[in-house]
Coordinates of C-alpha atoms in Angstrom, one line a residue:
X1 CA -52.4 -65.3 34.2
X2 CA -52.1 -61.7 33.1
X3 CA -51.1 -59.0 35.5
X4 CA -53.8 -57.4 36.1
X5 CA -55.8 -60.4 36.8
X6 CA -53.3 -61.3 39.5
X7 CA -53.6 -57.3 40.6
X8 CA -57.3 -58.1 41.2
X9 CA -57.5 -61.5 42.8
X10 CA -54.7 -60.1 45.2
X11 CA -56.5 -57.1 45.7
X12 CA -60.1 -58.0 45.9
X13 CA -60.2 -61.5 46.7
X14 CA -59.0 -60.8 50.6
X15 CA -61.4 -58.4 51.0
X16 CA -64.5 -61.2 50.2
X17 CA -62.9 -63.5 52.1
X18 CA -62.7 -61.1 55.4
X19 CA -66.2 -60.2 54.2
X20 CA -67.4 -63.2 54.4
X21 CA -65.4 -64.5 57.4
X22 CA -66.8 -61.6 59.7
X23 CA -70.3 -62.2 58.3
X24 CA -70.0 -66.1 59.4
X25 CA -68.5 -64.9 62.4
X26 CA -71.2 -62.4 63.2
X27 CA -74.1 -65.3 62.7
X28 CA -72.5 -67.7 64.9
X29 CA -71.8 -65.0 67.6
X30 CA -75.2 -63.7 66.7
X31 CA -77.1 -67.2 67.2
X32 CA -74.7 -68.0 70.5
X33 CA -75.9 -64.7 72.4
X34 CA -79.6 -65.1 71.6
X35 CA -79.6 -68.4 72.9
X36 CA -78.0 -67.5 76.0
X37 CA -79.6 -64.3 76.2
X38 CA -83.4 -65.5 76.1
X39 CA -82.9 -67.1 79.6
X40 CA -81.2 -64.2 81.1
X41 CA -84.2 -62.5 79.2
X42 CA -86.9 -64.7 80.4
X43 CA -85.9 -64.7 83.8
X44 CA -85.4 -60.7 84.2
X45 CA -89.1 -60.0 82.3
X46 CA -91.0 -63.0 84.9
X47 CA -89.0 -61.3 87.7
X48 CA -90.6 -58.2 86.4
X49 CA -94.2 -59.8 85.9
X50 CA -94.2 -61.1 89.8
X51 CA -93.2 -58.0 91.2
X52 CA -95.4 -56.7 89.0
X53 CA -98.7 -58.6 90.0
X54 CA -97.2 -58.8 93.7
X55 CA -97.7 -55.0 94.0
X56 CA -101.0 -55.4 92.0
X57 CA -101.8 -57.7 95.3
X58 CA -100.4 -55.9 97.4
X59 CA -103.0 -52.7 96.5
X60 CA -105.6 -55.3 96.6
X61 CA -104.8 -56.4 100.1
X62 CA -104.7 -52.5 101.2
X63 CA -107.7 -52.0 99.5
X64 CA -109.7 -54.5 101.1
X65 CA -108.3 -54.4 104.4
X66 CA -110.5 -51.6 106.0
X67 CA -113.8 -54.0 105.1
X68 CA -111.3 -57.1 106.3
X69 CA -110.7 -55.0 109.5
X70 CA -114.1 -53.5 109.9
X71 CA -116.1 -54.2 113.6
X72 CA -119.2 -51.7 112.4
X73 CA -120.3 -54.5 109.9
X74 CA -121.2 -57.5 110.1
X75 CA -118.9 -60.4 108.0
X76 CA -120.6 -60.9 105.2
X77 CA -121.4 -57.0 104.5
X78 CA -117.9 -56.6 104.6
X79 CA -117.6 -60.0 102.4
X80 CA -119.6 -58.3 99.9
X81 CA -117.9 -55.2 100.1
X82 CA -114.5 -56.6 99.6
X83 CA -115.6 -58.6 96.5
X84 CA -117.2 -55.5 95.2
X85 CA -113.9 -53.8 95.6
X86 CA -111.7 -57.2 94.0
X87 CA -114.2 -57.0 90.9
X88 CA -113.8 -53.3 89.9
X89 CA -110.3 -53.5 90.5
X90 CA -109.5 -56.0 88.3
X91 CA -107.2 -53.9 84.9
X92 CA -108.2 -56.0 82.1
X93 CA -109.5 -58.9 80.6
X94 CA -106.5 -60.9 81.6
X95 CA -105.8 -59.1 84.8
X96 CA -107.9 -59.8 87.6
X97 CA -108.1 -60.8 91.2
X98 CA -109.7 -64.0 92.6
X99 CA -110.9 -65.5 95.6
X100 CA -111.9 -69.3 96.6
X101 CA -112.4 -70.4 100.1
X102 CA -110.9 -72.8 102.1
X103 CA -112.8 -75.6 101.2
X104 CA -112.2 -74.7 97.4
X105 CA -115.5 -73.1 96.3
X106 CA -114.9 -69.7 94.2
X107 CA -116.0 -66.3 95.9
X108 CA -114.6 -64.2 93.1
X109 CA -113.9 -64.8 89.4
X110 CA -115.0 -61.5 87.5
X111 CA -113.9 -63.0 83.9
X112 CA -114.7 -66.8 84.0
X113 CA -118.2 -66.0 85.7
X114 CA -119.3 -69.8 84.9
X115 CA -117.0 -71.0 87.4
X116 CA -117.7 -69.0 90.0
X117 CA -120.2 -70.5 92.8
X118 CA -118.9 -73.7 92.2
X119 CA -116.3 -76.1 94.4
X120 CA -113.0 -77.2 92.1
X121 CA -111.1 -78.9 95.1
X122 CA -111.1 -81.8 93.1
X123 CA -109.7 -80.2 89.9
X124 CA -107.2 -82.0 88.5
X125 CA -105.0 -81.4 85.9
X126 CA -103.7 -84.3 83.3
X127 CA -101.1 -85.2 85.1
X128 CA -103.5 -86.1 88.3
X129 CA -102.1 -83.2 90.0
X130 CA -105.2 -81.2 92.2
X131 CA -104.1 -77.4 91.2
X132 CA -107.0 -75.6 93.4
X133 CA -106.2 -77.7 96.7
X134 CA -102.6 -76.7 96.5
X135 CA -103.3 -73.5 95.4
X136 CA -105.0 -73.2 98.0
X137 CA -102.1 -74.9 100.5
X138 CA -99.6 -72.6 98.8
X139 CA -101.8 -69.6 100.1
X140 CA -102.5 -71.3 104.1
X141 CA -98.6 -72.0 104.2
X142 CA -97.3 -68.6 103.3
X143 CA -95.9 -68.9 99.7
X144 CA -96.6 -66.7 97.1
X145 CA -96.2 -68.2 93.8
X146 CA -97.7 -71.1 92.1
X147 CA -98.1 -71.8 88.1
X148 CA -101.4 -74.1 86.9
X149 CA -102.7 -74.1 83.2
X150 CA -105.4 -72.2 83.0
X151 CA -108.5 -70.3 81.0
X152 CA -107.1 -67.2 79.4
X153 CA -110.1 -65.2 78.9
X154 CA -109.4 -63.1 76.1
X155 CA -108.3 -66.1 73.9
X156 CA -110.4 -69.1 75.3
X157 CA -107.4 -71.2 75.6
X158 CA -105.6 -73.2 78.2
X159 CA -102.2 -72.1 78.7
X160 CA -99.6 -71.4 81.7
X161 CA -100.5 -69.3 84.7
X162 CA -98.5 -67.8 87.4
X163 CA -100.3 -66.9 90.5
X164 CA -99.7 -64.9 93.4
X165 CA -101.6 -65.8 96.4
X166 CA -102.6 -64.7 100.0
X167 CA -104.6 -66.2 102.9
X168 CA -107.2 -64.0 104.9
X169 CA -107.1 -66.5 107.7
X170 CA -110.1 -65.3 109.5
X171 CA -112.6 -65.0 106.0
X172 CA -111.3 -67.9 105.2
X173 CA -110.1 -66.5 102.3
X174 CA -107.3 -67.5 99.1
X175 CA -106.8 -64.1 97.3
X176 CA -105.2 -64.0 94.3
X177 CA -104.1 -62.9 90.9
X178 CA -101.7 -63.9 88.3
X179 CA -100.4 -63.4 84.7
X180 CA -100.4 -65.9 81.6
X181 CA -97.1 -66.6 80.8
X182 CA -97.3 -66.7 76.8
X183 CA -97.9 -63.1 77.3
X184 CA -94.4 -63.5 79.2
X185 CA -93.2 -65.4 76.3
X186 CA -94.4 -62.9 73.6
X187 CA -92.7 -60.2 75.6
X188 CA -89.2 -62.7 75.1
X189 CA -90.1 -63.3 71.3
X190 CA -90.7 -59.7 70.6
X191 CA -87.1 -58.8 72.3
X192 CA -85.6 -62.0 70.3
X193 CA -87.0 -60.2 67.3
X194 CA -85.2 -57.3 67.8
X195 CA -82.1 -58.5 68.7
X196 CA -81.8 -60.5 65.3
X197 CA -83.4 -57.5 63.5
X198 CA -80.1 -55.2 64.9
X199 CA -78.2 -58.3 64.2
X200 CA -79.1 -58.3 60.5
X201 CA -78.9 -54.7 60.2
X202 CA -75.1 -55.0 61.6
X203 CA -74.8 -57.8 58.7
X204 CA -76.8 -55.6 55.9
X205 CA -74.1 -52.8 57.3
X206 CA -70.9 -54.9 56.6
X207 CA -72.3 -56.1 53.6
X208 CA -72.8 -52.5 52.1
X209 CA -69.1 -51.6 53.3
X210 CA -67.6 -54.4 51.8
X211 CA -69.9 -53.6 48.3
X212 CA -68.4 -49.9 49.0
X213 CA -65.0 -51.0 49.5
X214 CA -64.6 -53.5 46.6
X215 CA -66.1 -50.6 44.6
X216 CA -63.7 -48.1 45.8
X217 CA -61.0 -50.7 45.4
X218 CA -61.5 -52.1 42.2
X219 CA -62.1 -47.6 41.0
X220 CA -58.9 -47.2 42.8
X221 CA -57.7 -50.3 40.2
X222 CA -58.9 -49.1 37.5
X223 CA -57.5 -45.4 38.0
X224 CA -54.2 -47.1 38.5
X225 CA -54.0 -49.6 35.7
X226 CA -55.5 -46.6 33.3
X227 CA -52.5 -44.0 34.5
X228 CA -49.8 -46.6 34.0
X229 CA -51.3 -47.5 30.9
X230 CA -51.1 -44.0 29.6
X231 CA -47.7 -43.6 31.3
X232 CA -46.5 -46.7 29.5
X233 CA -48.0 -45.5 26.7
X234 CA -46.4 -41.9 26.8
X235 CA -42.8 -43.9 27.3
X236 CA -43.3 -46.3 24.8
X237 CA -44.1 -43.3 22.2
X238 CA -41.1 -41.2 23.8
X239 CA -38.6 -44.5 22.8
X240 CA -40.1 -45.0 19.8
X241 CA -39.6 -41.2 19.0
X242 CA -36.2 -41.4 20.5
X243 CA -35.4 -44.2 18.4
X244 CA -36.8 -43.3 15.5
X245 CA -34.3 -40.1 16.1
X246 CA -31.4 -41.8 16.5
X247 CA -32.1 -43.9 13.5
X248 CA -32.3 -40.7 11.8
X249 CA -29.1 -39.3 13.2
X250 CA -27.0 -42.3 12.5
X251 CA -28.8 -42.4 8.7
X252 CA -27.9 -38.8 8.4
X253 CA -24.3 -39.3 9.7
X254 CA -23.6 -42.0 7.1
X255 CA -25.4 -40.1 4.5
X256 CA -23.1 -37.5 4.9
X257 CA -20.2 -39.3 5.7
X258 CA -20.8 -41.3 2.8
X259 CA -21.3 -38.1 0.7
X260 CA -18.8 -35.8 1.8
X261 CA -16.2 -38.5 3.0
X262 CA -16.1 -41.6 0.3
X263 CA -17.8 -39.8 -2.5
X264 CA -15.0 -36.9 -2.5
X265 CA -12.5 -39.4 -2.4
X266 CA -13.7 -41.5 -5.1
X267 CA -14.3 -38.3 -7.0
X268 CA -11.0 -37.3 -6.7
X269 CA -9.5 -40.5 -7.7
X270 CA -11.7 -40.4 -10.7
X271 CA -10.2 -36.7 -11.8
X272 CA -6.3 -38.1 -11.3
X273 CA -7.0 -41.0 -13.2
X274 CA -8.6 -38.8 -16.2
X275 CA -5.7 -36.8 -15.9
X276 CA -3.6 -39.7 -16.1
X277 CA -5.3 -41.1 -19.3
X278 CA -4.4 -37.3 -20.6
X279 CA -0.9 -38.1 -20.1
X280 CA -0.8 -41.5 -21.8
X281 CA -1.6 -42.6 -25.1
X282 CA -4.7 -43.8 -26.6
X283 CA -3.5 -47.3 -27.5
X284 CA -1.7 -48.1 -24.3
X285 CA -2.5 -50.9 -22.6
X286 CA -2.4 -48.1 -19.3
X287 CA -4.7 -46.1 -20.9
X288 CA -7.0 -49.2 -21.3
X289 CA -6.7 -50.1 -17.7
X290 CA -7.2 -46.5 -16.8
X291 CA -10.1 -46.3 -18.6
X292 CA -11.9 -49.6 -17.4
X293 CA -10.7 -48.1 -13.8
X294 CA -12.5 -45.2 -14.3
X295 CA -15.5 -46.7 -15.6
X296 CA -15.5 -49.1 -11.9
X297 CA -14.7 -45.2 -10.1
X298 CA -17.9 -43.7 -11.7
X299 CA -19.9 -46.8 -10.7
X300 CA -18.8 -47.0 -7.7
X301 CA -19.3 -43.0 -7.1
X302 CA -23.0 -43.9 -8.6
X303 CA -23.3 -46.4 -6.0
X304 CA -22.3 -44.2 -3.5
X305 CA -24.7 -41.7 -4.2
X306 CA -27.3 -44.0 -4.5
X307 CA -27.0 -45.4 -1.1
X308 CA -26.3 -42.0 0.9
X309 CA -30.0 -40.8 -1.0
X310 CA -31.1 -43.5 0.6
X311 CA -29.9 -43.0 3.6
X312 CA -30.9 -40.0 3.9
X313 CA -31.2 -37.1 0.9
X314 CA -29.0 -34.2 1.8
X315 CA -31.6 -32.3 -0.2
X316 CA -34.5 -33.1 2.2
X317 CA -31.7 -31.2 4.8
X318 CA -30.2 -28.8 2.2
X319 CA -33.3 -27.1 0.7
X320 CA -36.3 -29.1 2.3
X321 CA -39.0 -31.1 2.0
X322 CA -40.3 -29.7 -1.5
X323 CA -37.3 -30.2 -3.6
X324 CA -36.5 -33.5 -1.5
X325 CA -40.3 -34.7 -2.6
X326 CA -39.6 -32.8 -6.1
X327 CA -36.4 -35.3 -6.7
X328 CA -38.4 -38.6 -5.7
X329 CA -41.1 -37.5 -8.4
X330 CA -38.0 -37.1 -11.6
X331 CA -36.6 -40.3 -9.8
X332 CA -39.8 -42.2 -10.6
X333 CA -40.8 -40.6 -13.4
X334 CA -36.9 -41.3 -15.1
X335 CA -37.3 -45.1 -13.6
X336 CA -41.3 -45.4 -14.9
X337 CA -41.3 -43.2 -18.0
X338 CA -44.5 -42.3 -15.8
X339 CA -45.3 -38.5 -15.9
X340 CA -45.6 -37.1 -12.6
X341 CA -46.5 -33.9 -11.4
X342 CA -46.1 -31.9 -8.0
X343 CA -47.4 -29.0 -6.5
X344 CA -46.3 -27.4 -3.7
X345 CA -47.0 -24.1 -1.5
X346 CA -44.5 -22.4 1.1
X347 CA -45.1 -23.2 4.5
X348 CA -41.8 -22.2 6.3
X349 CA -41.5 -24.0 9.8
X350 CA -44.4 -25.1 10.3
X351 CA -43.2 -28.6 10.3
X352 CA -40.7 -29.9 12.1
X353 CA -37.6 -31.9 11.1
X354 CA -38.9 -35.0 12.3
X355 CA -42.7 -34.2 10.6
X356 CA -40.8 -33.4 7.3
X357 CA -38.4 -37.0 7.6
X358 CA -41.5 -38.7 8.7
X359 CA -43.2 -37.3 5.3
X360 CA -40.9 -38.0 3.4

């Protein structure tokens, strides 16, 4: 695995696995605390709904106590009054105020208007259970709450009903009113929703900033590997320069080492041993051996040359690149028999020494 994959996984692999740990995290949590929250939910909003509708009552009661109270009129002028009163008090299609009598018949039912005049002591619901007879018993023995299915009006369908009841002992009287609890539970659904909508707004949140950070990290990453790549690069050039240099140097120290150092010596042998064969005669056998010697010294001076131009041409150093070019072309052209020819132009230091080795 290269190094930069192993940068990355170390890098950016962390950061989607705390990612996705806190987003796991945050949907267990999430699921926990709206399960345990719709009770605390439910119970707060129906404590809400009864005091709600036991105020509503509670005006009702006010309302209809003068007529309740009344000696100028006879009962059943302030009967009639009182129901007037119930029936334009009631809010809305949902909310409104009943009354049955003792015996069960109904005095007052503004929205179901097909029930009222009738008895439904004898109502029972599937269970067997009579809901108006302990409707009314919840009312005679002082309680204020009782839940039945009912009518809603506004939808035509049977569904929960909490009631809150009172007695007029001397009408004879259950008066009541009451809310339909899958308004209670739409309330509950509604505030469900928007817990889990924050929820998933939290969620969408950490999901952007984890996006955002493994897109500043892996910018960060590439910035990095880009800048010690060009660093690296920049070094690797300077050693290869300063390589190429020293290569150079040592080239041009044996050059001229070989030049000035070994070739002066073998030159110098070369003119004692002429002068030697000067000295001698022709037929000798020294002068033969001198000669043959001499012949190896010039060789070997040849050689010597050879391999110090190679090195490194004290021309190139001596009277520049031109003349260093210049000798290459009557090298080739003595070694080819192929004519060559050269132009050149002054250009004084514009070139470096390392430009002008490199050229050549």
């Amino acid at each position: 695995m290269s190094y930069r994959a192993k940068l990355i996984l170390l890098t950016l692999v962390p950061i989607i696995l705390i990612t996705l740990a806190t987003l796991w995290v945050l949907n267990v949590r999430s699921t926990q605390l709206t399960n345990s929250q719709r009770q605390t939910i439910s119970a707060v909003i129906l404590e809400e709904k009864k005091s709600e509708i036991r105020n509503y009552l509670s005006l009702a009661t006010k309302a209809i106590e003068p007529s309740y109270n009344s000696f100028l009129k006879t009962k059943r002028q302030a009967q009639l009054d009182a129901m007037k009163i119930l029936r334009e008090m009631s809010a809305n299609e949902d909310q409104y105020f009943f009354v049955y009598d003792g015996t069960g018949n109904i005095i007052v039912e503004p929205r179901l208007s097909f029930l009222q005049g009738k008895n439904w002591i004898g109502l029972e619901n599937k269970d067997g259970i009579p809901v108006i007879k302990n409707l009314i018993s919840t009312a005679k023995s002082g309680q204020e709450f009782y839940t039945f299915v009912w009518q809603k009006p506004s939808t035509k369908k049977y569904v929960p009903k909490l009631n809150h009841v009172t007695y007029f002992e001397r009408w004879d009287w259950v008066l009541g009113t009451g809310i339909y609890l899958d308004d209670v539970e739409h309330e509950i659904t509604l505030i469900n929703a928007e817990m889990q909508d924050g929820f998933a707004k939290t969620k969408r949140d950490i999901a952007w900033l984890a996006i955002g950070a493994l897109t500043a990290t892996a910018l960060v990453m590439w910035i990095f590997q880009f800048t010690q790549q060009r660093l690296a690069d920049a070094e690797l050039r300077r050693l290869n320069t300063r390589l190429v240099d020293i290569q150079e140097s040592n080239r041009k120290r044996i050059s001229q080492e070989l030049h000035d150092g070994i070739s002066q010596y073998l030159v110098s042998a070369r003119y004692s041993l002429e002068a030697a064969i000067g000295q001698t005669k022709a037929a000798s056998k020294i002068n033969k051996t001198a000669q043959s010697a001499m012949a190896s010294m010039d060789a070997a001076i040849a050689e010597v040359r050879r391999i110090s131009l190679f090195l490194r041409p004290t021309v190139l150093d001596d009277v520049g690149l031109a003349a260093a070019i210049r000798t290459l072309a009557n090298d080739f052209e003595r070694d080819t028999a192929v004519s060559t020819t050269l132009d050149t132009i002054p250009i004084g230091d514009l070139l470096s020494d390392e430009t002008k080795t490199a050229m050549y």
